[in-house]
CSV table of C-alpha atoms and ligand atoms in Angstrom, one decimal:
chain,number,residue,atom,x,y,z
L,1409,UNK,CA,80.4,99.8,125.5
L,1410,UNK,CA,83.7,101.6,125.4
L,1411,UNK,CA,86.3,101.0,128.6
L,1412,UNK,CA,87.3,104.7,129.1
L,1413,UNK,CA,90.9,102.9,129.3
L,1414,UNK,CA,92.0,101.4,126.2
L,1415,UNK,CA,92.9,104.2,123.5
L,1416,UNK,CA,95.9,103.7,120.6
L,1417,UNK,CA,97.2,106.8,121.8
L,1418,UNK,CA,99.1,107.1,125.5
L,1419,UNK,CA,98.3,110.6,125.1
L,1420,UNK,CA,96.3,113.0,122.7
L,1421,UNK,CA,97.9,116.6,121.4
L,1422,UNK,CA,95.4,119.9,121.4
L,1423,UNK,CA,95.9,122.3,119.2
L,1424,UNK,CA,96.7,125.9,120.8
L,1425,UNK,CA,93.4,127.1,123.3
L,1426,UNK,CA,91.6,124.1,122.7
L,1427,UNK,CA,88.6,123.3,125.1
L,1428,UNK,CA,86.8,120.7,124.5
L,1429,UNK,CA,82.8,121.8,123.5
L,1430,UNK,CA,80.4,120.6,125.3
L,1431,UNK,CA,77.5,123.5,126.1
L,1432,UNK,CA,74.4,120.8,124.0
L,1433,UNK,CA,76.9,118.1,125.1
L,1434,UNK,CA,73.1,116.6,127.1
L,1435,UNK,CA,74.5,115.6,131.2
L,1436,UNK,CA,71.3,113.6,132.5
L,1437,UNK,CA,70.3,110.5,130.2
L,1438,UNK,CA,66.7,110.8,129.7
L,1439,UNK,CA,66.0,106.9,129.9
L,1440,UNK,CA,68.1,104.6,133.0
L,1441,UNK,CA,67.5,101.6,130.3
L,1442,UNK,CA,69.0,103.3,127.8
L,1443,UNK,CA,72.6,103.1,126.3
L,1444,UNK,CA,73.9,106.4,126.0
L,1445,UNK,CA,75.3,107.1,122.7
L,1446,UNK,CA,77.4,110.5,120.8
L,1447,UNK,CA,77.7,111.5,117.1
L,1448,UNK,CA,80.2,112.1,115.3
L,1449,UNK,CA,81.1,112.8,111.9
L,1450,UNK,CA,84.3,112.9,110.4
L,1451,UNK,CA,84.6,114.6,107.0
L,1452,UNK,CA,86.4,117.7,105.3
L,1453,UNK,CA,82.9,119.8,105.5
L,1454,UNK,CA,84.2,122.1,102.6
L,1455,UNK,CA,82.0,123.3,103.1
L,1456,UNK,CA,79.2,121.8,105.2
L,1457,UNK,CA,75.4,121.6,102.9
L,1458,UNK,CA,72.3,120.3,104.3
L,1459,UNK,CA,73.1,116.8,103.7
L,1460,UNK,CA,76.1,116.8,106.4
L,1461,UNK,CA,73.0,117.8,108.8
L,1462,UNK,CA,70.4,115.7,107.2
L,1463,UNK,CA,72.3,112.7,108.7
L,1464,UNK,CA,72.3,113.7,112.2
L,1465,UNK,CA,68.7,113.9,111.6
L,1466,UNK,CA,67.6,110.6,110.1
L,1467,UNK,CA,70.2,109.0,112.6
L,1468,UNK,CA,68.3,110.7,115.8
L,1469,UNK,CA,65.0,109.5,114.4
L,1470,UNK,CA,66.8,105.6,113.8
L,1471,UNK,CA,68.2,105.6,116.6
L,1472,UNK,CA,65.0,106.2,118.3
L,1473,UNK,CA,63.4,103.6,116.5
L,1474,UNK,CA,65.8,100.8,116.2
L,1475,UNK,CA,68.2,100.9,119.0
L,1476,UNK,CA,68.6,101.0,123.4
L,1477,UNK,CA,70.4,103.6,122.6
L,1478,UNK,CA,70.0,107.5,123.5
L,1479,UNK,CA,71.7,110.0,121.5
L,1480,UNK,CA,73.7,112.4,124.4
L,1481,UNK,CA,75.7,114.5,122.1
L,1482,UNK,CA,76.8,115.1,117.5
L,1483,UNK,CA,80.2,116.6,117.0
L,1484,UNK,CA,80.8,117.4,113.0
L,1485,UNK,CA,84.0,117.2,113.2
L,1486,UNK,CA,85.9,118.4,110.4
L,1487,UNK,CA,90.0,117.4,109.5
L,1488,UNK,CA,93.2,118.7,109.5
L,1489,UNK,CA,93.9,120.9,106.5
L,1490,UNK,CA,97.2,118.5,106.6
L,1491,UNK,CA,94.4,115.7,104.8
L,1492,UNK,CA,95.2,117.7,101.8
L,1493,UNK,CA,92.1,116.6,99.4
L,1494,UNK,CA,91.2,118.9,96.7
L,1495,UNK,CA,88.8,121.5,97.3
L,1496,UNK,CA,89.5,122.0,101.7
L,1497,UNK,CA,89.0,125.5,102.4
L,1498,UNK,CA,91.5,126.1,105.6
L,1499,UNK,CA,90.2,124.9,109.0
L,1500,UNK,CA,89.4,128.1,109.8
L,1501,UNK,CA,87.0,128.8,107.6
L,1502,UNK,CA,85.9,125.4,107.7
L,1503,UNK,CA,85.4,124.8,111.5
L,1504,UNK,CA,82.9,129.2,111.2
L,1505,UNK,CA,81.5,127.2,108.8
L,1506,UNK,CA,80.3,124.2,110.6
L,1507,UNK,CA,79.7,126.6,113.6
L,1508,UNK,CA,77.2,128.8,111.7
L,1509,UNK,CA,75.3,125.6,110.3
L,1510,UNK,CA,75.2,124.1,113.7
L,1511,UNK,CA,73.8,127.2,115.0
L,1512,UNK,CA,71.2,128.2,112.7
L,1513,UNK,CA,69.9,124.9,112.8
L,1514,UNK,CA,68.7,122.3,115.5
L,1515,UNK,CA,69.0,122.9,118.8
L,1516,UNK,CA,72.5,119.9,119.7
L,1517,UNK,CA,74.7,119.8,117.4
L,1518,UNK,CA,78.0,120.7,118.4
L,1519,UNK,CA,81.5,121.6,116.7
L,1520,UNK,CA,84.6,120.2,117.3
L,1521,UNK,CA,87.9,122.0,116.5
L,1522,UNK,CA,90.3,119.1,118.0
L,1523,UNK,CA,91.2,117.1,114.7
L,1524,UNK,CA,91.0,120.4,112.5
L,1525,UNK,CA,94.2,123.0,114.0
L,1526,UNK,CA,96.6,120.6,114.3
L,1527,UNK,CA,98.1,117.4,112.2
L,1528,UNK,CA,96.5,115.0,110.3
L,1529,UNK,CA,94.6,112.8,113.1
L,1530,UNK,CA,93.0,109.9,111.8
L,1531,UNK,CA,89.1,108.2,112.7
L,1532,UNK,CA,90.2,106.4,115.4
L,1533,UNK,CA,92.2,108.5,117.7
L,1534,UNK,CA,89.6,111.2,117.3
L,1535,UNK,CA,87.2,108.6,118.5
L,1536,UNK,CA,89.0,108.2,121.3
L,1537,UNK,CA,89.4,112.2,121.9
L,1538,UNK,CA,86.0,111.4,122.2
L,1539,UNK,CA,86.1,108.5,124.7
L,1540,UNK,CA,88.6,111.3,126.8
L,1541,UNK,CA,86.7,114.1,127.0
L,1542,UNK,CA,83.6,113.0,127.5
L,1543,UNK,CA,84.3,109.6,129.7
L,1544,UNK,CA,87.9,110.4,131.5
L,1545,UNK,CA,88.1,114.5,131.8
L,1546,UNK,CA,83.5,115.2,132.2
L,1547,UNK,CA,83.1,111.9,133.6
L,1548,UNK,CA,80.6,111.0,131.5
L,1549,UNK,CA,77.4,111.0,131.7
L,1550,UNK,CA,74.4,110.1,135.0
L,1551,UNK,CA,70.7,108.7,134.8
L,1552,UNK,CA,68.1,110.7,136.8
L,1553,UNK,CA,68.7,109.0,140.1
L,1554,UNK,CA,72.4,109.6,139.8
L,1555,UNK,CA,73.7,106.9,138.5
L,1556,UNK,CA,77.1,107.6,136.9
L,1557,UNK,CA,77.7,105.8,132.8
L,1558,UNK,CA,79.6,105.8,130.2
L,1559,UNK,CA,79.1,106.8,126.5
L,1560,UNK,CA,79.8,106.0,123.6
L,1561,UNK,CA,81.3,107.1,120.9
L,1562,UNK,CA,79.8,106.4,117.1
L,1563,UNK,CA,81.2,107.4,113.6
L,1564,UNK,CA,78.6,108.9,112.2
L,1565,UNK,CA,79.1,108.1,108.1
L,1566,UNK,CA,77.9,107.9,104.7
L,1567,UNK,CA,78.2,105.4,102.2
L,1568,UNK,CA,80.9,105.9,100.8
L,1569,UNK,CA,83.2,106.8,102.9
L,1570,UNK,CA,82.6,103.3,105.4
L,1571,UNK,CA,83.2,102.0,101.4
L,1572,UNK,CA,86.8,102.9,101.6
L,1573,UNK,CA,87.2,101.1,104.6
L,1574,UNK,CA,86.9,98.2,102.0
L,1575,UNK,CA,90.5,99.1,99.4
L,1576,UNK,CA,93.2,98.0,100.2
L,1577,UNK,CA,95.4,100.5,102.2
L,1578,UNK,CA,93.6,103.3,102.9
L,1579,UNK,CA,92.7,102.1,106.6
L,1580,UNK,CA,94.6,99.6,108.9
L,1581,UNK,CA,93.6,96.9,110.2
L,1582,UNK,CA,93.9,97.3,113.6
L,1583,UNK,CA,92.4,100.8,113.2
L,1584,UNK,CA,89.2,99.1,111.7
L,1585,UNK,CA,88.9,97.2,114.7
L,1586,UNK,CA,88.9,99.7,117.2
L,1587,UNK,CA,86.7,101.8,114.8
L,1588,UNK,CA,84.2,99.2,114.2
L,1589,UNK,CA,84.7,96.5,117.3
L,1590,UNK,CA,85.1,99.5,120.1
L,1591,UNK,CA,83.0,102.1,118.9
L,1592,UNK,CA,81.1,100.9,115.9
L,1593,UNK,CA,80.1,103.4,113.5
L,1594,UNK,CA,75.9,104.4,111.6
L,1595,UNK,CA,76.1,104.2,108.7
L,1596,UNK,CA,73.7,107.2,106.6
L,1597,UNK,CA,73.1,106.0,102.8
L,1598,UNK,CA,74.0,108.1,99.7
L,1599,UNK,CA,73.3,107.3,96.2
L,1600,UNK,CA,75.7,106.2,94.6
L,1601,UNK,CA,76.9,103.7,96.5
L,1602,UNK,CA,75.6,100.6,97.9
L,1603,UNK,CA,75.6,99.9,101.5
L,1604,UNK,CA,75.7,95.6,101.2
L,1605,UNK,CA,78.5,96.6,98.8
L,1606,UNK,CA,80.1,98.9,101.6
L,1607,UNK,CA,78.9,96.5,104.5
L,1608,UNK,CA,80.3,93.3,102.4
L,1609,UNK,CA,83.7,92.8,103.3
L,1610,UNK,CA,83.7,94.2,108.1
L,1611,UNK,CA,81.2,91.0,108.2
L,1612,UNK,CA,82.9,90.1,111.5
L,1613,UNK,CA,81.7,94.1,112.9
L,1614,UNK,CA,78.3,93.6,111.4
L,1615,UNK,CA,76.6,93.7,115.4
L,1616,UNK,CA,78.4,96.9,116.0
L,1617,UNK,CA,77.3,99.0,111.9
L,1618,UNK,CA,73.8,100.3,112.0
L,1619,UNK,CA,73.0,101.0,108.2
L,1620,UNK,CA,69.8,104.2,107.6
L,1621,UNK,CA,68.6,103.9,104.7
L,1622,UNK,CA,67.4,107.1,102.2
L,1623,UNK,CA,63.6,106.9,102.0
L,1624,UNK,CA,64.4,110.4,99.9
L,1625,UNK,CA,66.8,110.5,97.5
L,1626,UNK,CA,69.6,113.5,97.4
L,1627,UNK,CA,72.8,113.7,96.1
L,1628,UNK,CA,74.3,117.2,97.4
L,1629,UNK,CA,78.0,116.9,98.1
L,1630,UNK,CA,80.6,119.5,99.0
L,1631,UNK,CA,82.5,119.1,95.7
L,1632,UNK,CA,78.8,120.2,93.3
L,1633,UNK,CA,79.1,123.4,95.9
L,1634,UNK,CA,81.9,123.8,95.5
L,1635,UNK,CA,81.5,124.0,91.8
L,1636,UNK,CA,78.5,125.3,91.2
L,1637,UNK,CA,80.2,128.8,93.9
L,1638,UNK,CA,82.9,128.6,90.6
L,1639,UNK,CA,80.8,129.0,88.0
L,1640,UNK,CA,78.6,130.8,90.2
L,1641,UNK,CA,75.7,129.4,90.0
L,1642,UNK,CA,73.4,130.2,94.0
L,1643,UNK,CA,73.8,127.2,96.1
L,1644,UNK,CA,70.7,128.8,98.6
L,1645,UNK,CA,69.0,126.2,100.1
L,1646,UNK,CA,71.2,123.0,99.6
L,1647,UNK,CA,73.1,124.8,103.1
L,1648,UNK,CA,72.1,126.8,105.1
L,1649,UNK,CA,71.4,130.5,104.9
L,1650,UNK,CA,74.5,131.8,107.1
L,1651,UNK,CA,76.9,129.8,105.8
L,1652,UNK,CA,75.9,131.1,101.8
L,1653,UNK,CA,76.4,134.2,103.2
L,1654,UNK,CA,79.7,133.6,105.0
L,1655,UNK,CA,80.9,131.9,101.5
L,1656,UNK,CA,79.6,136.0,99.4
L,1657,UNK,CA,81.7,137.9,101.6
L,1658,UNK,CA,84.2,136.0,102.0
L,1659,UNK,CA,84.5,135.3,98.5
L,1660,UNK,CA,85.4,132.1,98.9
L,1661,UNK,CA,85.9,128.9,96.1
L,1662,UNK,CA,86.6,131.6,93.3
L,1663,UNK,CA,89.9,130.0,93.0
L,1664,UNK,CA,91.2,127.6,90.9
L,1665,UNK,CA,92.2,124.4,92.8
L,1666,UNK,CA,88.3,124.4,94.8
L,1667,UNK,CA,86.2,122.7,91.9
L,1668,UNK,CA,88.0,121.5,88.9
L,1669,UNK,CA,86.6,123.4,85.5
L,1670,UNK,CA,85.6,120.6,83.9
L,1671,UNK,CA,84.3,118.7,86.5
L,1672,UNK,CA,81.1,117.1,86.2
L,1673,UNK,CA,80.2,116.3,89.2
L,1674,UNK,CA,81.6,114.2,92.1
L,1675,UNK,CA,83.2,111.1,91.5
L,1676,UNK,CA,85.7,112.7,89.3
L,1677,UNK,CA,87.6,114.7,92.3
L,1678,UNK,CA,87.2,111.9,94.4
L,1679,UNK,CA,88.0,109.1,93.3
L,1680,UNK,CA,91.6,107.3,94.3
L,1681,UNK,CA,91.7,110.6,96.4
L,1682,UNK,CA,95.0,111.8,96.9
L,1683,UNK,CA,93.9,112.7,100.3
L,1684,UNK,CA,93.3,108.6,101.2
L,1685,UNK,CA,95.9,107.5,100.1
L,1686,UNK,CA,98.2,109.8,102.0
L,1687,UNK,CA,95.8,108.6,104.8
L,1688,UNK,CA,97.1,105.0,104.3
L,1689,UNK,CA,100.6,106.8,105.3
L,1690,UNK,CA,100.4,107.2,108.1
L,1691,UNK,CA,97.6,104.1,109.9
F,2221,ATP,N1,74.4,113.3,100.4
F,2221,ATP,C1,75.2,112.1,101.8
F,2221,ATP,N2,74.8,111.8,101.7
F,2221,ATP,C2,75.4,110.9,102.8
F,2221,ATP,N3,76.2,110.7,103.3
F,2221,ATP,C3,76.9,112.1,102.8
F,2221,ATP,C4,75.9,112.9,102.1
F,2221,ATP,N4,77.2,113.8,101.9
F,2221,ATP,C5,78.3,113.5,102.8
F,2221,ATP,N5,78.3,112.4,103.5
F,2221,ATP,C6,78.9,112.0,104.7
F,2221,ATP,O1,79.3,113.1,105.3
F,2221,ATP,C7,80.9,113.4,105.7
F,2221,ATP,C8,81.9,114.2,105.6
F,2221,ATP,O2,82.0,114.4,103.7
F,2221,ATP,P1,82.4,115.1,103.5
F,2221,ATP,O3,82.8,116.0,104.0
F,2221,ATP,O4,83.8,114.4,102.6
F,2221,ATP,O5,81.2,115.8,102.4
F,2221,ATP,P2,81.3,115.1,101.3
F,2221,ATP,O6,80.3,116.0,100.1
F,2221,ATP,O7,81.4,113.8,100.5
F,2221,ATP,O8,82.8,116.3,100.4
F,2221,ATP,P3,83.3,115.8,99.4
F,2221,ATP,O9,82.4,116.2,98.1
F,2221,ATP,O10,83.8,117.5,99.0
F,2221,ATP,O11,84.4,114.6,98.6
F,2221,ATP,C9,81.2,111.3,105.3
F,2221,ATP,O12,80.6,110.4,106.3
F,2221,ATP,C10,79.9,111.5,104.0
F,2221,ATP,O13,80.0,110.1,104.0
F,2222,NMN,N1,93.3,106.0,108.3
F,2222,NMN,C1,91.9,107.1,108.8
F,2222,NMN,O1,92.0,107.3,110.1
F,2222,NMN,C2,90.7,107.2,107.5
F,2222,NMN,C3,91.0,107.0,106.0
F,2222,NMN,C4,90.2,107.6,105.4
F,2222,NMN,C5,89.6,108.5,105.6
F,2222,NMN,N2,89.4,109.3,107.3
F,2222,NMN,C6,88.3,109.7,107.9
F,2222,NMN,O2,87.4,110.1,106.6
F,2222,NMN,C7,87.1,111.2,106.9
F,2222,NMN,C8,86.4,112.1,105.4
F,2222,NMN,O3,87.3,111.8,104.6
F,2222,NMN,P1,86.9,112.3,102.8
F,2222,NMN,O4,86.6,113.8,102.9
F,2222,NMN,O5,88.1,111.8,102.1
F,2222,NMN,O6,86.1,111.6,102.2
F,2222,NMN,C9,88.0,112.5,107.5
F,2222,NMN,O7,87.6,112.7,108.4
F,2222,NMN,C10,89.5,111.4,107.1
F,2222,NMN,O8,90.0,111.9,108.4
F,2222,NMN,C11,90.6,108.5,108.1
């Protein structure tokens, strides 16, 4: 269970005019015997695809069938422009596309622009921010009979992201302990990255790591979507219609750098990603 007072940062810096989105946060726990959790997916979302949205649906099914958790909210948290990953469009566009996707696709997902519109924030700090906003500022949630409950933010990520947790220099031990020991993580299997491999070196936190298998293989990635757009190919039905329309209206992902012309797929652009190495410098 998250304890509201132990955070890595002493205080949080909010972007100008920021307010924490909580319009779809369920403030009443349906089942008082369950632990309330909030799902937080961190990433570039450049652009957001159906596979990003699918992670939440898979997590919802998994949580209902296999755990004593109850999901009271779910968030996309797009990374700051300072992450400097190849193909990272400005935060303004990425946040707007995530909002369009969340509005069009379901009635429970929200987009938190907190990390997008400021300096780079490590994932451990992002989870602390959610803990602070939901438990300290909003006061957590209540059962139907009025009992207070602390909400636990949990990281929702694909197995490729979790695999980077074993790469030297990308995540600090203290941050991993904070993310996996204190909060926990739901991992969605991603084509090309075995889940066992991904969690092998994270054994000490195994009880807080929940593995969700893919029953339908689909290797859509933002990199491939960017590549299609640069080549003038259709991306409809890979991402929500509202996002496709937004990309077309604004002529996004046409320039060099949004995906390399020689890119054959995801691996080339992301393997040894400079962003992850740069991230390691701020760990
Ligand atoms: N097809 C997928 N299956 C499972 N998880 C996914 C999939 N696509 C993205 N994710 C997860 O979504 C989160 C955000 O990913 P990110 O925005 O980096 O998307 P991406 O498609 O990997 O982007 P890029 O191609 O630009 O590297 C990560 O945890 C990633 O593992
Ligand atoms: N040390 C860290 O906190 C750390 C390291 C690598 C990636 N991340 C996060 O992972 C997310 C996804 O990264 P990629 O887009 O590189 O897969 C981003 O939100 C990034 O901030 C965090």
